[in-house]
XYZ file of N, CA and C in Angstrom:
435
model
N 107.212 -188.403 -8.146
C 106.226 -187.335 -8.784
C 105.474 -186.387 -8.035
N 105.602 -185.465 -8.658
C 104.498 -184.168 -7.768
C 103.346 -183.895 -8.578
N 102.607 -183.931 -7.643
C 100.845 -183.807 -8.225
C 100.791 -182.075 -8.689
N 100.015 -182.103 -9.844
C 99.877 -180.457 -10.191
C 99.431 -179.794 -9.034
N 99.541 -178.496 -9.346
C 99.025 -177.389 -8.290
C 97.526 -177.430 -8.230
N 97.057 -177.865 -9.507
C 95.589 -177.968 -9.464
C 94.793 -179.220 -9.176
N 95.684 -179.945 -9.248
C 95.078 -180.970 -8.364
C 95.085 -180.981 -6.980
N 95.647 -180.418 -6.515
C 95.496 -180.237 -4.992
C 94.542 -178.857 -4.925
N 94.417 -177.550 -5.302
C 93.697 -176.716 -5.283
C 92.240 -176.686 -5.373
N 92.018 -177.277 -6.887
C 90.557 -177.812 -6.843
C 90.006 -178.619 -5.562
N 90.435 -179.318 -5.065
C 89.699 -180.533 -4.191
C 89.747 -179.728 -2.985
N 90.724 -179.005 -2.591
C 90.563 -178.095 -1.314
C 89.686 -177.185 -1.323
N 89.734 -176.365 -2.359
C 88.726 -175.472 -2.735
C 87.264 -175.974 -2.709
N 86.975 -177.159 -3.474
C 85.709 -177.819 -3.326
C 85.150 -177.959 -1.579
N 86.057 -178.601 -0.915
C 85.914 -179.119 0.230
C 85.886 -178.027 1.359
N 86.538 -177.060 1.183
C 85.667 -175.739 1.772
C 84.379 -174.990 1.568
N 84.429 -175.050 -0.091
C 82.675 -174.755 -0.431
C 81.733 -175.434 -0.116
N 81.825 -176.639 0.114
C 80.815 -177.607 0.189
C 81.002 -177.833 1.726
N 81.700 -177.540 2.794
C 81.644 -177.379 4.133
C 80.790 -176.239 4.508
N 81.039 -175.010 3.676
C 80.370 -173.765 4.258
C 79.498 -173.674 3.542
N 78.694 -174.745 2.494
C 77.403 -174.488 2.385
C 76.604 -175.429 2.952
N 77.254 -176.469 3.501
C 76.628 -177.515 4.352
C 76.012 -177.115 5.826
N 77.059 -175.828 6.294
C 76.512 -175.597 7.497
C 76.357 -174.084 7.406
N 75.580 -173.242 6.360
C 75.345 -172.215 5.893
C 76.347 -171.193 6.303
N 77.448 -171.437 5.984
C 78.599 -170.237 6.137
C 78.983 -170.087 7.648
N 78.816 -170.687 8.458
C 78.801 -171.030 10.083
C 79.310 -172.815 10.579
N 80.403 -173.019 9.740
C 81.140 -174.276 9.918
C 81.115 -174.665 11.710
N 80.934 -175.753 12.174
C 81.044 -176.227 13.746
C 82.601 -176.659 13.791
N 83.587 -176.610 14.742
C 84.438 -177.014 14.850
C 84.768 -178.299 14.360
N 83.845 -179.279 14.141
C 83.649 -180.650 13.742
C 83.989 -180.494 11.891
N 83.456 -179.383 11.517
C 83.849 -179.392 10.116
C 85.720 -179.300 9.775
N 86.319 -179.176 10.694
C 87.528 -179.372 10.461
C 87.999 -180.716 10.026
N 87.015 -181.905 10.727
C 87.178 -183.348 10.456
C 86.872 -183.475 8.882
N 85.942 -182.802 8.672
C 85.260 -182.818 7.124
C 86.983 -182.310 6.426
N 87.426 -181.198 6.412
C 88.275 -180.684 5.853
C 89.786 -181.546 5.803
N 89.688 -182.255 7.030
C 90.788 -182.998 6.938
C 90.932 -184.286 5.865
N 89.477 -184.619 6.464
C 89.290 -186.113 5.531
C 89.574 -185.619 3.745
N 89.079 -184.332 3.506
C 88.927 -183.858 2.373
C 90.617 -183.694 2.013
N 91.452 -183.101 2.606
C 92.905 -182.964 2.229
C 93.791 -184.543 2.376
N 93.083 -185.456 3.156
C 93.729 -186.729 3.149
C 93.211 -187.246 1.911
N 91.959 -186.907 1.290
C 91.903 -187.894 0.024
C 92.520 -187.349 -1.095
N 93.024 -186.174 -1.011
C 93.839 -185.499 -2.255
C 95.107 -186.243 -2.481
N 95.794 -187.023 -1.156
C 96.895 -187.816 -1.755
C 96.686 -189.304 -1.291
N 95.576 -189.551 -1.003
C 95.258 -190.895 -0.622
C 95.929 -192.240 -1.491
N 95.273 -191.816 -2.819
C 95.764 -192.860 -3.807
C 96.500 -192.991 -3.999
N 97.152 -191.832 -4.153
C 99.051 -191.988 -4.759
C 99.804 -192.203 -3.394
N 99.555 -192.207 -2.021
C 100.122 -192.728 -1.675
C 100.118 -194.241 -1.529
N 98.663 -195.112 -1.701
C 98.693 -196.390 -2.012
C 99.251 -196.609 -2.760
N 99.279 -196.234 -3.794
C 100.258 -196.418 -5.205
C 101.600 -196.695 -4.853
N 102.187 -195.738 -4.243
C 103.629 -195.671 -4.105
C 104.004 -196.885 -2.747
N 102.984 -197.056 -1.872
C 103.342 -197.934 -0.568
C 103.209 -199.105 -1.577
N 102.556 -199.283 -2.150
C 102.163 -200.826 -2.839
C 103.125 -201.083 -3.840
N 103.416 -200.023 -4.126
C 104.176 -200.200 -5.830
C 103.204 -200.636 -6.921
N 101.913 -200.169 -6.982
C 100.932 -200.803 -7.968
C 101.381 -199.881 -9.266
N 101.523 -201.095 -10.484
C 101.916 -200.278 -11.726
C 101.397 -201.762 -12.673
N 100.280 -201.484 -13.496
C 99.407 -200.375 -13.554
C 98.605 -200.114 -12.454
N 98.417 -199.007 -11.933
C 97.568 -199.017 -10.914
C 95.682 -199.313 -11.018
N 95.593 -200.485 -10.291
C 94.177 -200.514 -10.567
C 93.093 -199.435 -9.664
N 93.566 -198.074 -9.352
C 92.613 -197.124 -9.074
C 92.410 -196.388 -9.888
N 93.061 -196.433 -11.247
C 93.104 -195.715 -12.283
C 92.250 -196.572 -13.572
N 91.295 -197.113 -13.042
C 90.284 -198.142 -13.995
C 88.822 -197.755 -13.743
N 87.959 -198.006 -14.920
C 86.467 -197.867 -14.701
C 85.859 -198.926 -13.905
N 86.532 -200.159 -13.442
C 85.713 -201.183 -12.910
C 86.046 -200.508 -10.966
N 87.248 -199.892 -10.956
C 87.549 -199.023 -9.330
C 86.563 -197.794 -9.154
N 86.350 -197.502 -10.218
C 85.521 -196.269 -10.465
C 83.937 -196.323 -10.145
N 83.853 -197.492 -10.780
C 82.150 -197.983 -10.229
C 82.034 -198.316 -9.354
N 82.705 -198.884 -8.575
C 82.657 -199.696 -7.090
C 82.917 -198.607 -6.473
N 83.755 -197.756 -6.575
C 83.871 -196.528 -5.518
C 82.720 -195.473 -5.644
N 82.063 -195.676 -6.601
C 80.630 -194.584 -6.886
C 79.654 -195.184 -5.818
N 79.648 -196.743 -5.583
C 79.088 -197.286 -4.644
C 78.919 -196.873 -3.795
N 80.444 -197.264 -2.978
C 81.001 -196.954 -1.706
C 80.719 -195.471 -1.657
N 81.286 -194.789 -1.976
C 81.016 -193.277 -1.675
C 79.700 -192.933 -1.520
N 78.776 -193.516 -2.261
C 77.284 -193.019 -2.162
C 76.967 -193.345 -0.733
N 77.133 -194.780 -0.620
C 77.026 -195.146 1.065
C 77.443 -194.332 2.064
N 78.772 -194.189 2.050
C 79.192 -193.225 2.856
C 78.892 -191.699 3.180
N 78.446 -191.106 2.024
C 77.769 -190.204 1.883
C 76.363 -189.573 2.729
N 75.797 -191.285 2.030
C 74.525 -190.879 2.232
C 74.126 -191.522 4.038
N 75.453 -192.443 4.808
C 74.769 -193.412 5.894
C 75.638 -193.175 6.583
N 76.855 -192.629 6.441
C 77.924 -192.585 7.522
C 77.852 -191.178 7.982
N 77.970 -191.427 9.431
C 78.109 -189.851 10.032
C 79.505 -189.307 10.553
N 80.588 -190.171 9.820
C 81.968 -189.411 9.964
C 82.296 -188.574 8.826
N 82.599 -187.183 9.629
C 82.514 -186.040 8.528
C 84.179 -186.338 7.984
N 85.134 -187.107 8.709
C 86.392 -187.446 7.899
C 86.042 -188.454 6.552
N 85.202 -189.335 6.716
C 84.921 -190.619 5.911
C 83.953 -189.312 4.468
N 83.205 -188.829 5.002
C 82.755 -188.341 4.015
C 83.559 -187.086 2.820
N 84.472 -186.444 3.871
C 85.407 -185.620 3.478
C 86.238 -186.174 2.468
N 86.795 -188.066 3.184
C 87.644 -188.257 2.384
C 87.369 -188.846 0.735
N 85.872 -189.181 1.139
C 85.303 -190.026 0.015
C 85.057 -189.011 -1.233
N 84.580 -187.805 -0.941
C 83.990 -186.788 -1.811
C 85.229 -186.228 -2.346
N 86.529 -186.290 -1.634
C 87.748 -185.614 -2.227
C 88.128 -186.778 -2.955
N 88.366 -187.742 -2.696
C 88.915 -188.758 -3.425
C 88.122 -188.902 -4.963
N 86.871 -188.995 -4.587
C 86.227 -189.068 -6.099
C 86.499 -187.839 -7.044
N 86.527 -186.562 -6.658
C 87.149 -185.587 -7.336
C 88.586 -185.758 -7.612
N 89.033 -186.311 -7.093
C 90.737 -186.588 -7.318
C 90.625 -187.327 -8.652
N 89.836 -188.351 -8.758
C 89.715 -189.127 -9.643
C 89.284 -188.571 -11.117
N 87.913 -187.762 -10.644
C 87.517 -187.388 -11.826
C 88.738 -186.195 -12.574
N 89.340 -185.537 -11.910
C 90.448 -184.661 -12.158
C 91.503 -185.701 -12.963
N 92.004 -186.974 -12.516
C 92.749 -188.018 -13.072
C 92.145 -187.847 -14.504
N 90.897 -188.030 -14.401
C 90.487 -188.429 -16.054
C 90.561 -187.234 -17.000
N 90.126 -186.122 -16.353
C 90.255 -185.301 -16.844
C 91.434 -184.787 -17.853
N 92.570 -184.832 -16.800
C 94.033 -185.156 -17.390
C 94.541 -185.721 -18.270
N 94.049 -187.166 -17.977
C 93.940 -188.335 -19.282
C 93.466 -187.306 -20.644
N 92.332 -187.337 -20.530
C 91.551 -187.202 -21.666
C 92.278 -185.725 -22.383
N 92.691 -184.810 -21.556
C 93.295 -183.770 -22.301
C 94.766 -184.166 -23.157
N 95.395 -185.341 -22.361
C 96.454 -185.842 -22.510
C 96.617 -186.630 -23.670
N 95.708 -187.367 -24.016
C 95.213 -188.939 -24.546
C 94.735 -188.978 -26.028
N 93.294 -188.005 -25.539
C 92.080 -187.794 -26.244
C 91.034 -188.992 -25.795
N 91.598 -189.734 -25.003
C 90.358 -190.714 -24.462
C 91.157 -191.461 -22.949
N 90.222 -192.399 -22.621
C 90.241 -192.736 -21.186
C 90.609 -194.417 -21.574
N 91.061 -194.665 -22.621
C 91.654 -196.136 -22.942
C 92.274 -196.765 -21.445
N 93.073 -196.397 -21.318
C 93.895 -196.978 -20.235
C 92.788 -197.146 -18.702
N 91.816 -196.361 -19.016
C 90.810 -196.795 -17.837
C 90.326 -197.920 -17.857
N 90.315 -198.310 -19.118
C 89.126 -199.670 -19.495
C 89.607 -200.858 -19.734
N 91.154 -200.905 -19.450
C 92.041 -202.338 -19.539
C 91.436 -203.146 -19.080
N 90.490 -203.472 -17.783
C 89.893 -204.364 -16.964
C 89.205 -204.938 -17.819
N 88.493 -204.217 -18.979
C 87.210 -204.335 -19.549
C 87.564 -205.226 -20.966
N 86.818 -206.435 -21.265
C 87.305 -207.344 -22.085
C 87.277 -207.184 -23.591
N 86.365 -205.666 -23.726
C 85.752 -205.487 -24.881
C 86.183 -204.210 -25.019
N 86.512 -204.137 -26.342
C 87.320 -202.122 -26.563
C 85.991 -201.348 -26.302
N 85.958 -200.589 -25.572
C 84.846 -199.039 -25.712
C 85.229 -197.996 -26.226
N 84.291 -197.459 -27.044
C 84.570 -196.629 -27.967
C 84.644 -195.214 -26.886
N 85.270 -194.326 -27.734
C 85.318 -192.881 -27.303
C 84.224 -192.294 -26.710
N 83.048 -192.534 -27.543
C 81.737 -191.536 -27.038
C 81.344 -192.320 -25.961
N 81.200 -193.718 -25.956
C 80.799 -194.220 -24.577
C 81.840 -194.198 -23.566
N 82.873 -193.902 -23.654
C 83.966 -192.925 -22.366
C 83.159 -192.238 -21.864
N 83.206 -191.123 -22.930
C 82.324 -189.686 -22.574
C 80.936 -189.970 -22.058
N 80.188 -190.669 -21.998
C 78.809 -190.894 -21.450
C 78.998 -191.322 -20.120
N 80.243 -192.518 -20.153
C 80.185 -193.224 -18.774
C 80.819 -191.964 -17.680
N 81.885 -191.425 -18.374
C 82.370 -190.409 -17.608
C 81.344 -188.935 -17.279
N 80.371 -188.420 -17.890
C 79.381 -187.557 -17.772
C 78.499 -188.470 -16.574
N 78.505 -189.618 -16.781
C 77.563 -190.026 -15.663
C 78.197 -190.280 -14.345
N 79.622 -190.616 -14.568
C 80.166 -190.579 -12.819
C 80.542 -189.105 -12.413
N 80.329 -188.019 -13.556
C 80.123 -186.459 -12.942
C 79.088 -186.271 -12.615
N 77.683 -186.932 -12.943
C 76.530 -186.701 -12.204
C 76.470 -187.312 -11.119
N 76.831 -188.549 -10.906
C 76.886 -189.313 -9.631
C 77.448 -188.359 -8.815
N 78.703 -187.597 -9.062
C 79.411 -186.760 -7.954
C 78.765 -185.372 -7.390
N 77.870 -185.097 -8.419
C 77.035 -183.923 -7.807
C 76.032 -184.490 -7.203
N 75.225 -185.086 -7.566
C 74.104 -185.906 -6.523
C 74.802 -185.956 -5.412
N 76.107 -187.059 -5.132
C 76.588 -186.914 -3.595
C 76.674 -185.829 -2.946
N 77.329 -184.599 -3.786
C 77.417 -183.378 -3.030
C 76.034 -182.834 -2.513
N 75.358 -182.884 -3.520
C 74.212 -182.122 -3.302
C 73.286 -182.794 -1.707
N 73.711 -184.338 -1.757
C 73.030 -185.013 -0.857
C 73.904 -184.866 0.903
N 75.205 -184.745 0.431
C 75.693 -184.359 1.501
C 75.413 -182.702 2.276
N 75.384 -181.776 0.903
C 75.065 -180.179 1.941
C 73.545 -180.402 2.041
N 72.326 -181.061 1.631
C 71.426 -181.078 2.066
C 70.985 -181.301 3.712
């Protein structure tokens, strides 16, 4: 299955813009590592799903997204590897785009909540989704500063 072009262009544009902002429009050669990690992040979970033949994907769940938010926050704030920072920021954005795509197609994120024992209302899904977006912006800000 091919990835929609916007699911490639948006993360790449984001990684380039964040890199330019971080290094004040004078990226060092090491900035290529950040770009490489970001490019890898675009396909990383797709490759893992295909390689391990995961159906349904555990990566497309609110549980994974919540745990990933914690890990990505740690990576962005503590790790000095630019590959890792690019990878987690790109992965985070990719998962947000998956959620946007599902929301537009289905009108909810019910499939993301299959691992949760009680039903989650659409309005609560919306609040949680906005929370994930907020954390993404915080992580981006912390990386750029």
